[in-house]
PDB file of C-alpha atoms in Angstrom:
ATOM      1  CA  MET A   1     -17.741  -1.450  11.532  1.00  0.00           C
ATOM      2  CA  SER A   2     -14.046  -1.381   9.925  1.00  0.00           C
ATOM      3  CA  GLN A   3     -13.874  -0.600   6.342  1.00  0.00           C
ATOM      4  CA  PHE A   4     -11.350   0.336   3.482  1.00  0.00           C
ATOM      5  CA  GLU A   5     -12.153   3.460   1.591  1.00  0.00           C
ATOM      6  CA  ASN A   6     -10.932   3.974  -1.985  1.00  0.00           C
ATOM      7  CA  VAL A   7      -9.831   0.937  -2.961  1.00  0.00           C
ATOM      8  CA  THR A   8     -10.221  -1.568  -5.829  1.00  0.00           C
ATOM      9  CA  VAL A   9     -12.059  -4.759  -5.165  1.00  0.00           C
ATOM     10  CA  VAL A  10     -11.478  -7.904  -7.681  1.00  0.00           C
ATOM     11  CA  LYS A  11     -14.897  -9.415  -8.557  1.00  0.00           C
ATOM     12  CA  GLU A  12     -14.048 -12.808  -9.136  1.00  0.00           C
ATOM     13  CA  ALA A  13     -13.296 -14.918  -5.704  1.00  0.00           C
ATOM     14  CA  ASN A  14      -9.919 -16.891  -5.110  1.00  0.00           C
ATOM     15  CA  VAL A  15     -11.238 -20.709  -4.339  1.00  0.00           C
ATOM     16  CA  TYR A  16      -9.087 -22.622  -2.414  1.00  0.00           C
ATOM     17  CA  PHE A  17      -9.838 -26.471  -0.764  1.00  0.00           C
ATOM     18  CA  ASP A  18     -12.880 -26.846  -2.409  1.00  0.00           C
ATOM     19  CA  GLY A  19     -14.320 -23.554  -1.222  1.00  0.00           C
ATOM     20  CA  LYS A  20     -13.540 -24.084   2.316  1.00  0.00           C
ATOM     21  CA  VAL A  21     -10.920 -21.093   2.172  1.00  0.00           C
ATOM     22  CA  THR A  22     -12.317 -18.594  -0.175  1.00  0.00           C
ATOM     23  CA  SER A  23     -10.752 -14.723  -0.247  1.00  0.00           C
ATOM     24  CA  ARG A  24     -11.443 -11.583  -2.553  1.00  0.00           C
ATOM     25  CA  ALA A  25      -8.517  -9.482  -3.295  1.00  0.00           C
ATOM     26  CA  VAL A  26      -8.670  -5.628  -2.110  1.00  0.00           C
ATOM     27  CA  LEU A  27      -6.051  -3.461  -3.873  1.00  0.00           C
ATOM     28  CA  PHE A  28      -5.107   0.143  -2.539  1.00  0.00           C
ATOM     29  CA  ALA A  29      -3.945   3.467  -4.192  1.00  0.00           C
ATOM     30  CA  ASP A  30      -0.334   2.834  -2.577  1.00  0.00           C
ATOM     31  CA  GLY A  31      -0.202  -0.377  -4.945  1.00  0.00           C
ATOM     32  CA  THR A  32      -0.658  -2.507  -1.495  1.00  0.00           C
ATOM     33  CA  LYS A  33      -2.791  -5.781  -1.526  1.00  0.00           C
ATOM     34  CA  LYS A  34      -4.689  -7.191   0.939  1.00  0.00           C
ATOM     35  CA  THR A  35      -7.297 -10.040   1.007  1.00  0.00           C
ATOM     36  CA  LEU A  36     -10.504 -10.397   2.763  1.00  0.00           C
ATOM     37  CA  GLY A  37     -11.397 -14.268   3.319  1.00  0.00           C
ATOM     38  CA  ILE A  38     -12.853 -16.952   5.071  1.00  0.00           C
ATOM     39  CA  MET A  39     -11.937 -20.345   6.228  1.00  0.00           C
ATOM     40  CA  LEU A  40     -14.292 -22.968   7.139  1.00  0.00           C
ATOM     41  CA  PRO A  41     -13.275 -25.765   9.635  1.00  0.00           C
ATOM     42  CA  GLY A  42     -10.323 -28.055   8.743  1.00  0.00           C
ATOM     43  CA  ASP A  43      -6.387 -28.366   8.288  1.00  0.00           C
ATOM     44  CA  TYR A  44      -4.656 -26.515   5.830  1.00  0.00           C
ATOM     45  CA  GLU A  45      -1.311 -25.770   4.625  1.00  0.00           C
ATOM     46  CA  PHE A  46      -0.285 -22.557   3.033  1.00  0.00           C
ATOM     47  CA  GLY A  47       2.487 -21.303   1.124  1.00  0.00           C
ATOM     48  CA  THR A  48       3.591 -17.576   1.044  1.00  0.00           C
ATOM     49  CA  ASP A  49       5.486 -15.771  -1.841  1.00  0.00           C
ATOM     50  CA  CYS A  50       6.038 -12.560   0.504  1.00  0.00           C
ATOM     51  CA  ILE A  51       5.561 -11.780   4.406  1.00  0.00           C
ATOM     52  CA  GLU A  52       1.717 -11.876   4.966  1.00  0.00           C
ATOM     53  CA  ILE A  53       0.487 -10.654   7.849  1.00  0.00           C
ATOM     54  CA  MET A  54      -2.933 -12.568   8.899  1.00  0.00           C
ATOM     55  CA  GLU A  55      -5.326 -10.655  11.217  1.00  0.00           C
ATOM     56  CA  ILE A  56      -8.021 -12.467  12.192  1.00  0.00           C
ATOM     57  CA  LEU A  57     -11.186 -10.664  12.416  1.00  0.00           C
ATOM     58  CA  ALA A  58     -13.442 -13.586  14.203  1.00  0.00           C
ATOM     59  CA  GLY A  59     -12.661 -17.052  14.459  1.00  0.00           C
ATOM     60  CA  ASP A  60     -11.135 -19.815  16.346  1.00  0.00           C
ATOM     61  CA  LEU A  61      -8.095 -21.756  15.032  1.00  0.00           C
ATOM     62  CA  LYS A  62      -4.697 -23.052  15.627  1.00  0.00           C
ATOM     63  CA  VAL A  63      -1.322 -21.664  13.285  1.00  0.00           C
ATOM     64  CA  LEU A  64       1.890 -23.429  13.187  1.00  0.00           C
ATOM     65  CA  LEU A  65       4.446 -21.354  11.937  1.00  0.00           C
ATOM     66  CA  PRO A  66       7.624 -22.456  10.172  1.00  0.00           C
ATOM     67  CA  GLY A  67      10.229 -23.559  12.348  1.00  0.00           C
ATOM     68  CA  GLU A  68       7.966 -23.561  15.376  1.00  0.00           C
ATOM     69  CA  THR A  69       6.781 -26.648  17.064  1.00  0.00           C
ATOM     70  CA  GLU A  70       4.334 -25.194  19.106  1.00  0.00           C
ATOM     71  CA  TRP A  71       0.749 -24.502  17.748  1.00  0.00           C
ATOM     72  CA  VAL A  72      -0.624 -20.879  18.966  1.00  0.00           C
ATOM     73  CA  HIS A  73      -4.493 -20.688  19.506  1.00  0.00           C
ATOM     74  CA  ILE A  74      -6.406 -17.470  18.202  1.00  0.00           C
ATOM     75  CA  GLN A  75      -9.801 -17.609  19.741  1.00  0.00           C
ATOM     76  CA  GLY A  76     -12.029 -14.497  18.655  1.00  0.00           C
ATOM     77  CA  LYS A  77      -9.561 -11.673  17.333  1.00  0.00           C
ATOM     78  CA  GLY A  78      -5.435 -12.008  16.412  1.00  0.00           C
ATOM     79  CA  GLU A  79      -2.625 -11.799  14.696  1.00  0.00           C
ATOM     80  CA  PHE A  80       0.394 -13.191  13.345  1.00  0.00           C
ATOM     81  CA  THR A  81       2.860 -12.861  10.607  1.00  0.00           C
ATOM     82  CA  VAL A  82       4.637 -15.462   8.039  1.00  0.00           C
ATOM     83  CA  PRO A  83       8.131 -14.959   6.657  1.00  0.00           C
ATOM     84  CA  ALA A  84       7.824 -14.792   2.857  1.00  0.00           C
ATOM     85  CA  ASN A  85       8.847 -18.257   0.919  1.00  0.00           C
ATOM     86  CA  THR A  86       7.502 -20.582   3.937  1.00  0.00           C
ATOM     87  CA  LYS A  87       4.670 -22.939   4.683  1.00  0.00           C
ATOM     88  CA  PHE A  88       2.260 -22.652   7.407  1.00  0.00           C
ATOM     89  CA  LYS A  89      -0.414 -25.055   8.677  1.00  0.00           C
ATOM     90  CA  LEU A  90      -3.654 -24.094  10.116  1.00  0.00           C
ATOM     91  CA  GLN A  91      -6.114 -26.063  12.142  1.00  0.00           C
ATOM     92  CA  VAL A  92      -9.607 -24.192  12.013  1.00  0.00           C
ATOM     93  CA  ALA A  93     -12.174 -25.034  14.411  1.00  0.00           C
ATOM     94  CA  ALA A  94     -15.065 -22.669  13.878  1.00  0.00           C
ATOM     95  CA  VAL A  95     -15.534 -20.311  10.571  1.00  0.00           C
ATOM     96  CA  SER A  96     -13.126 -17.851  10.586  1.00  0.00           C
ATOM     97  CA  ASP A  97     -12.852 -14.286   8.898  1.00  0.00           C
ATOM     98  CA  TYR A  98      -9.482 -12.993   8.135  1.00  0.00           C
ATOM     99  CA  CYS A  99      -7.815  -9.969   6.468  1.00  0.00           C
ATOM    100  CA  CYS A 100      -4.519 -10.684   4.824  1.00  0.00           C
ATOM    101  CA  SER A 101      -1.630  -7.970   4.219  1.00  0.00           C
ATOM    102  CA  TYR A 102       0.819  -8.932   1.529  1.00  0.00           C
ATOM    103  CA  ILE A 103       4.506  -7.399   2.206  1.00  0.00           C
ATOM    104  CA  TYR A 104       7.233  -6.651  -0.644  1.00  0.00           C
ATOM    105  CA  GLU A 105      10.262  -5.983   0.749  1.00  0.00           C
TER     106      GLU A 105
ATOM    107  CA  MET B   1     -10.242  -9.980 -14.438  1.00  0.00           C
ATOM    108  CA  SER B   2     -13.873  -7.503 -13.186  1.00  0.00           C
ATOM    109  CA  GLN B   3     -13.004  -5.155 -10.873  1.00  0.00           C
ATOM    110  CA  PHE B   4     -14.920  -2.598  -9.150  1.00  0.00           C
ATOM    111  CA  GLU B   5     -12.824   0.786  -8.713  1.00  0.00           C
ATOM    112  CA  ASN B   6     -12.920   3.726  -6.275  1.00  0.00           C
ATOM    113  CA  VAL B   7     -15.386   2.090  -3.809  1.00  0.00           C
ATOM    114  CA  THR B   8     -15.410   0.910   0.212  1.00  0.00           C
ATOM    115  CA  VAL B   9     -15.224  -2.525   1.237  1.00  0.00           C
ATOM    116  CA  VAL B  10     -16.671  -3.497   4.670  1.00  0.00           C
ATOM    117  CA  LYS B  11     -13.712  -5.698   6.375  1.00  0.00           C
ATOM    118  CA  GLU B  12     -15.935  -7.879   8.319  1.00  0.00           C
ATOM    119  CA  ALA B  13     -17.649 -10.631   6.366  1.00  0.00           C
ATOM    120  CA  ASN B  14     -21.498 -11.328   6.769  1.00  0.00           C
ATOM    121  CA  VAL B  15     -21.827 -15.023   7.524  1.00  0.00           C
ATOM    122  CA  TYR B  16     -24.695 -16.936   7.294  1.00  0.00           C
ATOM    123  CA  PHE B  17     -25.700 -20.855   7.493  1.00  0.00           C
ATOM    124  CA  ASP B  18     -22.880 -21.738   9.429  1.00  0.00           C
ATOM    125  CA  GLY B  19     -20.491 -20.311   6.898  1.00  0.00           C
ATOM    126  CA  LYS B  20     -21.440 -22.195   3.998  1.00  0.00           C
ATOM    127  CA  VAL B  21     -22.496 -18.408   2.501  1.00  0.00           C
ATOM    128  CA  THR B  22     -20.580 -15.722   3.115  1.00  0.00           C
ATOM    129  CA  SER B  23     -20.367 -12.002   1.554  1.00  0.00           C
ATOM    130  CA  ARG B  24     -18.388  -8.948   2.132  1.00  0.00           C
ATOM    131  CA  ALA B  25     -20.446  -5.560   1.583  1.00  0.00           C
ATOM    132  CA  VAL B  26     -19.085  -2.980  -1.290  1.00  0.00           C
ATOM    133  CA  LEU B  27     -20.265   0.508  -1.238  1.00  0.00           C
ATOM    134  CA  PHE B  28     -20.063   2.812  -4.149  1.00  0.00           C
ATOM    135  CA  ALA B  29     -19.938   6.553  -4.527  1.00  0.00           C
ATOM    136  CA  ASP B  30     -23.465   7.054  -5.862  1.00  0.00           C
ATOM    137  CA  GLY B  31     -24.832   5.234  -2.523  1.00  0.00           C
ATOM    138  CA  THR B  32     -25.696   1.875  -3.778  1.00  0.00           C
ATOM    139  CA  LYS B  33     -24.415  -1.220  -2.381  1.00  0.00           C
ATOM    140  CA  LYS B  34     -23.726  -4.739  -3.860  1.00  0.00           C
ATOM    141  CA  THR B  35     -22.145  -7.905  -1.638  1.00  0.00           C
ATOM    142  CA  LEU B  36     -19.712 -10.421  -2.850  1.00  0.00           C
ATOM    143  CA  GLY B  37     -20.142 -13.791  -1.757  1.00  0.00           C
ATOM    144  CA  ILE B  38     -19.703 -17.311  -1.566  1.00  0.00           C
ATOM    145  CA  MET B  39     -22.070 -20.448  -1.339  1.00  0.00           C
ATOM    146  CA  LEU B  40     -21.115 -23.925  -0.851  1.00  0.00           C
ATOM    147  CA  PRO B  41     -22.907 -26.898  -1.614  1.00  0.00           C
ATOM    148  CA  GLY B  42     -26.486 -27.049   0.362  1.00  0.00           C
ATOM    149  CA  ASP B  43     -29.856 -26.241   0.333  1.00  0.00           C
ATOM    150  CA  TYR B  44     -30.892 -22.419   1.175  1.00  0.00           C
ATOM    151  CA  GLU B  45     -34.088 -19.820   1.821  1.00  0.00           C
ATOM    152  CA  PHE B  46     -33.570 -16.604   1.639  1.00  0.00           C
ATOM    153  CA  GLY B  47     -35.466 -13.215   2.337  1.00  0.00           C
ATOM    154  CA  THR B  48     -35.473  -9.977   0.310  1.00  0.00           C
ATOM    155  CA  ASP B  49     -35.744  -6.204   1.743  1.00  0.00           C
ATOM    156  CA  CYS B  50     -35.392  -4.807  -1.798  1.00  0.00           C
ATOM    157  CA  ILE B  51     -34.989  -5.861  -5.200  1.00  0.00           C
ATOM    158  CA  GLU B  52     -31.718  -8.074  -5.670  1.00  0.00           C
ATOM    159  CA  ILE B  53     -30.273  -8.893  -8.757  1.00  0.00           C
ATOM    160  CA  MET B  54     -28.042 -12.098  -8.337  1.00  0.00           C
ATOM    161  CA  GLU B  55     -24.928 -12.453 -10.571  1.00  0.00           C
ATOM    162  CA  ILE B  56     -23.633 -15.661 -10.373  1.00  0.00           C
ATOM    163  CA  LEU B  57     -19.927 -15.721 -11.386  1.00  0.00           C
ATOM    164  CA  ALA B  58     -19.089 -19.319 -11.363  1.00  0.00           C
ATOM    165  CA  GLY B  59     -21.093 -22.131  -9.943  1.00  0.00           C
ATOM    166  CA  ASP B  60     -23.815 -24.532 -10.051  1.00  0.00           C
ATOM    167  CA  LEU B  61     -27.100 -24.029  -8.520  1.00  0.00           C
ATOM    168  CA  LYS B  62     -30.955 -24.314  -9.134  1.00  0.00           C
ATOM    169  CA  VAL B  63     -32.969 -21.311  -8.253  1.00  0.00           C
ATOM    170  CA  LEU B  64     -36.973 -21.227  -7.212  1.00  0.00           C
ATOM    171  CA  LEU B  65     -37.900 -17.847  -7.805  1.00  0.00           C
ATOM    172  CA  PRO B  66     -40.996 -16.376  -5.578  1.00  0.00           C
ATOM    173  CA  GLY B  67     -44.417 -17.716  -7.348  1.00  0.00           C
ATOM    174  CA  GLU B  68     -42.794 -20.019  -9.848  1.00  0.00           C
ATOM    175  CA  THR B  69     -42.744 -24.152  -9.136  1.00  0.00           C
ATOM    176  CA  GLU B  70     -39.699 -25.048 -11.790  1.00  0.00           C
ATOM    177  CA  TRP B  71     -36.338 -24.698 -10.593  1.00  0.00           C
ATOM    178  CA  VAL B  72     -33.942 -22.984 -13.342  1.00  0.00           C
ATOM    179  CA  HIS B  73     -30.436 -23.855 -13.322  1.00  0.00           C
ATOM    180  CA  ILE B  74     -27.611 -22.133 -13.538  1.00  0.00           C
ATOM    181  CA  GLN B  75     -24.299 -23.642 -14.649  1.00  0.00           C
ATOM    182  CA  GLY B  76     -20.874 -21.530 -14.924  1.00  0.00           C
ATOM    183  CA  LYS B  77     -22.538 -18.078 -15.308  1.00  0.00           C
ATOM    184  CA  GLY B  78     -26.020 -16.692 -15.069  1.00  0.00           C
ATOM    185  CA  GLU B  79     -28.479 -14.070 -13.706  1.00  0.00           C
ATOM    186  CA  PHE B  80     -31.779 -13.662 -11.639  1.00  0.00           C
ATOM    187  CA  THR B  81     -33.960 -10.468 -10.521  1.00  0.00           C
ATOM    188  CA  VAL B  82     -35.632 -11.394  -7.301  1.00  0.00           C
ATOM    189  CA  PRO B  83     -38.530  -9.132  -6.428  1.00  0.00           C
ATOM    190  CA  ALA B  84     -38.567  -6.935  -2.845  1.00  0.00           C
ATOM    191  CA  ASN B  85     -39.879  -8.480   0.661  1.00  0.00           C
ATOM    192  CA  THR B  86     -40.226 -12.079  -0.993  1.00  0.00           C
ATOM    193  CA  LYS B  87     -38.410 -15.349  -0.323  1.00  0.00           C
ATOM    194  CA  PHE B  88     -36.297 -17.371  -2.990  1.00  0.00           C
ATOM    195  CA  LYS B  89     -34.983 -21.304  -2.384  1.00  0.00           C
ATOM    196  CA  LEU B  90     -31.557 -21.983  -3.974  1.00  0.00           C
ATOM    197  CA  GLN B  91     -30.382 -25.474  -4.171  1.00  0.00           C
ATOM    198  CA  VAL B  92     -26.211 -25.195  -4.612  1.00  0.00           C
ATOM    199  CA  ALA B  93     -24.532 -28.073  -6.155  1.00  0.00           C
ATOM    200  CA  ALA B  94     -20.962 -26.887  -6.439  1.00  0.00           C
ATOM    201  CA  VAL B  95     -19.207 -23.390  -4.954  1.00  0.00           C
ATOM    202  CA  SER B  96     -20.786 -20.736  -6.239  1.00  0.00           C
ATOM    203  CA  ASP B  97     -19.154 -17.231  -6.679  1.00  0.00           C
ATOM    204  CA  TYR B  98     -21.772 -14.204  -6.882  1.00  0.00           C
ATOM    205  CA  CYS B  99     -22.338 -10.858  -6.715  1.00  0.00           C
ATOM    206  CA  CYS B 100     -25.541  -9.278  -5.505  1.00  0.00           C
ATOM    207  CA  SER B 101     -26.927  -5.773  -6.236  1.00  0.00           C
ATOM    208  CA  TYR B 102     -29.528  -4.263  -4.093  1.00  0.00           C
ATOM    209  CA  ILE B 103     -32.186  -2.081  -5.672  1.00  0.00           C
ATOM    210  CA  TYR B 104     -33.998   0.203  -3.615  1.00  0.00           C
ATOM    211  CA  GLU B 105     -36.895   1.986  -5.548  1.00  0.00           C
TER     212      GLU B 105
END
């Protein structure tokens, strides 16, 4: 069972797409931030302010990264990185659990 | 913005009812545990192993506590306590954000 120790958790959730995507922020002592979230089945588009490393902990989804024409299929666990100031699309086929790391350069 | 500091967060989510109810565990230095969760609209029944204090951070739901015949309506914020080793029912009308505290006596 993986866990983050000595962190701060923001109590209130972030809610998107009528609750089909929700997350909570985890703040680390070094000033970095991650969110732990859940995506229910559906099609979504997200924008990034910084580099985002999306770790899929469990689920089934396809991702279309910016500038790409091929969807990448992740079943179970996986990871992809999204550049800053871009948009990416997701087709979520089954409830997906994720951890997103925000990288400011 | 309320937050929990110096805590441990379990990375993987708890997923119930096909993802319509999800939560993540937050572990405190004193050995106590809370979960932060989201409930999407639907009807649910939950069982308790210990006393549970359910703080509704945002949402719209009705709760039927064990032994009661009247549903209690919470819109926005609210709180209710469920005895150990019982069941309670929820009718969730809108996406609801909650914090559940587990009290072992």
